């Protein structure tokens, strides 16, 4: 199975900050990568797929980039509702695998 | 709107059984492969099982193979997970999730566009 490694595991930031989260795959996955947001006690929410395509209804302050093994999720101006845990997931090969998560906390 | 609602969670003793259900609405359930994905307390997401849109194909994570069975009833718009021989390490919130593309080959469609809130299964004596 492909291993997905996220960094950092947590980040403290303030409203209005730019936040970047990194995800690395153990082997090349082209652009078959998704990002999810999860708030405590809630279902994960798809933010981006195909590395950089924004899911319908997701604010444009979220963006993604990368291909191959290295990917980033950027929140351009952190909003109060963005404090959550973020997961990457590869969809290049079966089975789908997830990163361990990055918790975005209030500074 | 699309809704996925899990039920059937609870406390079960080691070695026991539990069946989860996921009631789907707001979309053509029979057109989509469905997953069960679990999340142990304080941990990340782990796929458990997947079933094709018509129920003809299923796959399981090695950690549950031979103990869990995924099934679906397209006439009832419901997904199931039968869990047998439960272990402490199966304690988790179990989410059902829809793949984002209809009628896809289940080994080739693995973005999840809708998830249920989950059902907590606690395996403890």
Short mmCIF file of C-alpha atoms in Angstrom, two decimals:
data_model
loop_
_atom_site.label_atom_id
_atom_site.label_comp_id
_atom_site.label_asym_id
_atom_site.label_seq_id
_atom_site.Cartn_x
_atom_site.Cartn_y
_atom_site.Cartn_z
CA UNK A 1 0.00 0.00 0.00
CA UNK A 2 1.10 3.56 -0.64
CA UNK A 3 2.07 5.42 2.54
CA UNK A 4 1.02 9.05 2.92
CA UNK A 5 2.94 11.30 5.30
CA UNK A 6 1.71 14.73 6.31
CA UNK A 7 3.62 17.54 7.95
CA UNK A 8 3.37 19.19 10.29
CA UNK A 9 1.16 17.09 12.56
CA UNK A 10 -0.21 20.29 14.05
CA UNK A 11 0.07 24.01 13.37
CA UNK A 12 -0.96 27.00 15.45
CA UNK A 13 -2.13 29.98 13.48
CA UNK A 14 -4.18 33.13 13.76
CA UNK A 15 -7.16 34.31 11.77
CA UNK A 16 -5.90 35.85 8.55
CA UNK A 17 -2.69 33.78 8.46
CA UNK A 18 -1.57 31.82 5.43
CA UNK A 19 -1.27 28.13 6.29
CA UNK A 20 0.48 25.44 4.26
CA UNK A 21 0.26 21.71 4.88
CA UNK A 22 2.46 19.18 3.09
CA UNK A 23 1.67 15.63 2.05
CA UNK A 24 4.23 13.17 0.69
CA UNK A 25 3.48 9.84 -0.98
CA UNK A 26 5.80 6.84 -0.66
CA UNK A 27 5.67 6.44 -4.44
CA UNK A 28 4.46 8.53 -7.34
CA UNK A 29 0.71 9.05 -7.54
CA UNK A 30 0.56 11.50 -10.47
CA UNK A 31 -2.13 13.99 -9.38
CA UNK A 32 -4.44 11.47 -7.74
CA UNK A 33 -4.69 13.25 -4.43
CA UNK A 34 -7.57 14.57 -2.36
CA UNK A 35 -7.73 16.81 0.71
CA UNK A 36 -10.42 16.54 3.40
CA UNK A 37 -11.37 18.73 6.34
CA UNK A 38 -12.78 17.19 9.50
CA UNK A 39 -14.17 18.96 12.54
CA UNK A 40 -14.62 17.14 15.88
CA UNK A 41 -17.55 14.73 15.83
CA UNK A 42 -18.30 15.49 12.18
CA UNK A 43 -17.89 13.68 8.87
CA UNK A 44 -14.86 14.45 6.72
CA UNK A 45 -15.55 16.96 3.96
CA UNK A 46 -13.94 16.78 0.52
CA UNK A 47 -12.10 20.04 -0.23
CA UNK A 48 -9.96 19.28 -3.27
CA UNK A 49 -9.43 16.38 -5.63
CA UNK A 50 -6.99 15.70 -8.44
CA UNK A 51 -4.48 17.65 -6.32
CA UNK A 52 -5.78 21.10 -7.27
CA UNK A 53 -9.46 20.91 -8.28
CA UNK A 54 -11.77 22.64 -5.84
CA UNK A 55 -14.86 20.68 -4.84
CA UNK A 56 -18.13 22.51 -5.47
CA UNK A 57 -19.00 24.91 -2.67
CA UNK A 58 -15.52 25.05 -1.16
CA UNK A 59 -14.18 28.60 -0.65
CA UNK A 60 -11.45 29.76 -3.00
CA UNK A 61 -9.06 30.47 -0.11
CA UNK A 62 -8.32 26.73 -0.24
CA UNK A 63 -5.89 25.66 -2.94
CA UNK A 64 -3.79 22.63 -3.70
CA UNK A 65 -0.71 21.92 -5.75
CA UNK A 66 1.78 19.21 -6.54
CA UNK A 67 2.18 16.03 -8.50
CA UNK A 68 4.21 12.86 -8.24
CA UNK A 69 5.09 12.47 -4.57
CA UNK A 70 4.88 15.96 -3.05
CA UNK A 71 1.72 17.96 -2.51
CA UNK A 72 0.59 21.02 -0.59
CA UNK A 73 -2.69 22.38 0.73
CA UNK A 74 -2.74 26.13 1.26
CA UNK A 75 -5.29 28.20 3.10
CA UNK A 76 -4.61 31.74 1.93
CA UNK A 77 -6.31 33.61 4.80
CA UNK A 78 -7.36 31.45 7.73
CA UNK A 79 -10.94 31.94 8.88
CA UNK A 80 -12.46 30.94 12.24
CA UNK A 81 -14.37 28.07 10.61
CA UNK A 82 -11.14 26.61 9.17
CA UNK A 83 -9.83 25.36 12.52
CA UNK A 84 -10.03 21.63 11.98
CA UNK A 85 -7.97 18.57 11.07
CA UNK A 86 -6.94 18.09 7.46
CA UNK A 87 -6.20 14.77 5.75
CA UNK A 88 -4.67 13.95 2.41
CA UNK A 89 -5.64 10.76 0.56
CA UNK A 90 -4.17 9.09 -2.49
CA UNK A 91 -6.46 7.69 -5.16
CA UNK A 92 -3.80 6.53 -7.62
CA UNK A 93 -3.90 2.89 -6.64
CA UNK A 94 -6.10 0.62 -4.60
CA UNK A 95 -6.53 0.67 -1.66
CA UNK A 96 -6.99 4.35 -0.91
CA UNK A 97 -4.74 5.50 1.92
CA UNK A 98 -4.77 8.59 4.10
CA UNK A 99 -2.21 10.75 5.78
CA UNK A 100 -2.20 10.86 9.56
CA UNK A 101 -3.77 14.30 9.66
CA UNK A 102 -2.73 17.87 10.41
CA UNK A 103 -4.55 19.75 13.14
CA UNK A 104 -4.89 23.48 12.58
CA UNK A 105 -5.25 25.14 15.97
CA UNK A 106 -5.88 28.66 17.16
CA UNK A 107 -2.77 30.51 18.23
CA UNK B 1 -29.52 16.69 -0.74
CA UNK B 2 -27.26 13.69 -0.30
CA UNK B 3 -27.45 12.14 3.14
CA UNK B 4 -25.73 9.14 4.67
CA UNK B 5 -26.85 8.13 8.15
CA UNK B 6 -25.17 5.31 10.05
CA UNK B 7 -26.78 3.31 12.83
CA UNK B 8 -26.08 0.19 14.87
CA UNK B 9 -23.10 1.30 16.90
CA UNK B 10 -22.66 0.42 20.56
CA UNK B 11 -20.61 -1.47 23.10
CA UNK B 12 -19.81 -5.10 22.35
CA UNK B 13 -17.65 -7.65 24.12
CA UNK B 14 -14.48 -9.02 22.53
CA UNK B 15 -15.40 -11.88 20.24
CA UNK B 16 -18.88 -10.52 19.74
CA UNK B 17 -20.75 -9.32 16.66
CA UNK B 18 -22.34 -6.08 15.53
CA UNK B 19 -24.08 -4.96 12.35
CA UNK B 20 -23.89 -1.41 11.12
CA UNK B 21 -26.29 0.13 8.64
CA UNK B 22 -25.95 3.22 6.47
CA UNK B 23 -29.17 4.69 5.11
CA UNK B 24 -28.65 6.68 1.92
CA UNK B 25 -30.91 9.33 0.44
CA UNK B 26 -30.81 12.18 -2.06
CA UNK B 27 -29.07 10.28 -4.84
CA UNK B 28 -29.33 7.11 -6.93
CA UNK B 29 -27.76 4.75 -4.40
CA UNK B 30 -27.59 1.84 -6.84
CA UNK B 31 -25.24 3.81 -9.12
CA UNK B 32 -22.38 4.23 -6.64
CA UNK B 33 -19.77 2.03 -5.01
CA UNK B 34 -19.68 2.53 -1.26
CA UNK B 35 -16.98 2.30 1.40
CA UNK B 36 -16.74 1.81 5.12
CA UNK B 37 -13.91 3.89 6.60
CA UNK B 38 -13.09 3.82 10.29
CA UNK B 39 -11.35 6.14 12.70
CA UNK B 40 -9.98 4.87 16.00
CA UNK B 41 -10.16 7.34 18.91
CA UNK B 42 -7.72 10.17 18.29
CA UNK B 43 -6.39 8.49 15.15
CA UNK B 44 -6.59 8.93 11.39
CA UNK B 45 -8.78 7.42 8.69
CA UNK B 46 -8.50 3.77 7.61
CA UNK B 47 -10.46 2.09 4.84
CA UNK B 48 -12.24 -1.06 5.96
CA UNK B 49 -14.30 -2.44 3.05
CA UNK B 50 -15.75 -1.47 -0.31
CA UNK B 51 -18.63 -2.82 -2.40
CA UNK B 52 -19.37 -2.18 -6.04
CA UNK B 53 -22.50 -0.33 -7.11
CA UNK B 54 -24.31 -3.58 -7.90
CA UNK B 55 -22.89 -5.59 -4.99
CA UNK B 56 -21.04 -8.01 -7.23
CA UNK B 57 -17.55 -7.13 -5.98
CA UNK B 58 -16.19 -6.55 -2.51
CA UNK B 59 -12.75 -5.91 -1.04
CA UNK B 60 -11.53 -5.82 2.54
CA UNK B 61 -8.59 -4.44 4.48
CA UNK B 62 -6.30 -7.21 5.71
CA UNK B 63 -7.09 -6.19 9.30
CA UNK B 64 -10.75 -7.23 8.92
CA UNK B 65 -10.66 -9.87 6.18
CA UNK B 66 -12.52 -13.01 7.20
CA UNK B 67 -14.28 -11.23 10.08
CA UNK B 68 -16.25 -8.41 8.43
CA UNK B 69 -18.76 -8.58 5.57
CA UNK B 70 -19.94 -5.61 3.55
CA UNK B 71 -23.26 -5.84 1.72
CA UNK B 72 -25.95 -3.62 0.30
CA UNK B 73 -29.65 -3.66 -0.47
CA UNK B 74 -30.25 -1.32 -3.38
CA UNK B 75 -34.01 -1.70 -3.03
CA UNK B 76 -33.73 -0.22 0.47
CA UNK B 77 -30.92 2.27 -0.31
CA UNK B 78 -28.96 0.78 2.56
CA UNK B 79 -25.36 -0.31 3.08
CA UNK B 80 -24.36 -2.79 5.77
CA UNK B 81 -21.28 -3.92 7.63
CA UNK B 82 -21.50 -7.18 9.55
CA UNK B 83 -18.68 -7.36 12.06
CA UNK B 84 -17.84 -10.68 13.73
CA UNK B 85 -15.08 -11.80 16.10
CA UNK B 86 -14.60 -8.23 17.23
CA UNK B 87 -11.36 -7.18 18.89
CA UNK B 88 -10.40 -4.24 21.05
CA UNK B 89 -8.49 -2.76 18.12
CA UNK B 90 -11.74 -2.57 16.12
CA UNK B 91 -12.95 0.16 18.47
CA UNK B 92 -13.60 3.14 16.21
CA UNK B 93 -16.10 5.45 14.61
CA UNK B 94 -17.25 3.77 11.40
CA UNK B 95 -18.18 6.08 8.53
CA UNK B 96 -19.88 5.09 5.32
CA UNK B 97 -18.66 7.06 2.31
CA UNK B 98 -19.72 7.42 -1.30
CA UNK B 99 -17.23 7.35 -4.15
CA UNK B 100 -17.42 10.47 -6.27
CA UNK B 101 -18.07 8.80 -9.64
CA UNK B 102 -20.98 6.54 -10.50
CA UNK B 103 -20.64 3.15 -12.16
CA UNK B 104 -16.88 3.11 -11.72
CA UNK B 105 -14.66 0.07 -11.27
CA UNK B 106 -14.14 0.02 -7.53
CA UNK B 107 -10.38 -0.32 -7.73
CA UNK B 108 -10.27 2.86 -9.85
CA UNK B 109 -12.57 5.29 -8.08
CA UNK B 110 -11.46 6.41 -4.68
CA UNK B 111 -12.36 10.00 -4.00
CA UNK B 112 -15.09 10.27 -1.39
CA UNK B 113 -17.51 13.13 -1.92
CA UNK B 114 -20.06 12.34 0.80
CA UNK B 115 -19.60 10.81 4.23
CA UNK B 116 -21.87 9.92 7.10
CA UNK B 117 -21.18 11.27 10.58
CA UNK B 118 -20.29 7.81 11.78
CA UNK B 119 -21.32 5.16 14.28
CA UNK B 120 -19.14 4.46 17.32
CA UNK B 121 -18.33 0.82 17.99
CA UNK B 122 -16.61 0.13 21.29
CA UNK B 123 -15.20 -3.34 21.87
CA UNK B 124 -14.70 -3.83 25.58
CA UNK B 125 -15.44 -6.30 28.34
#
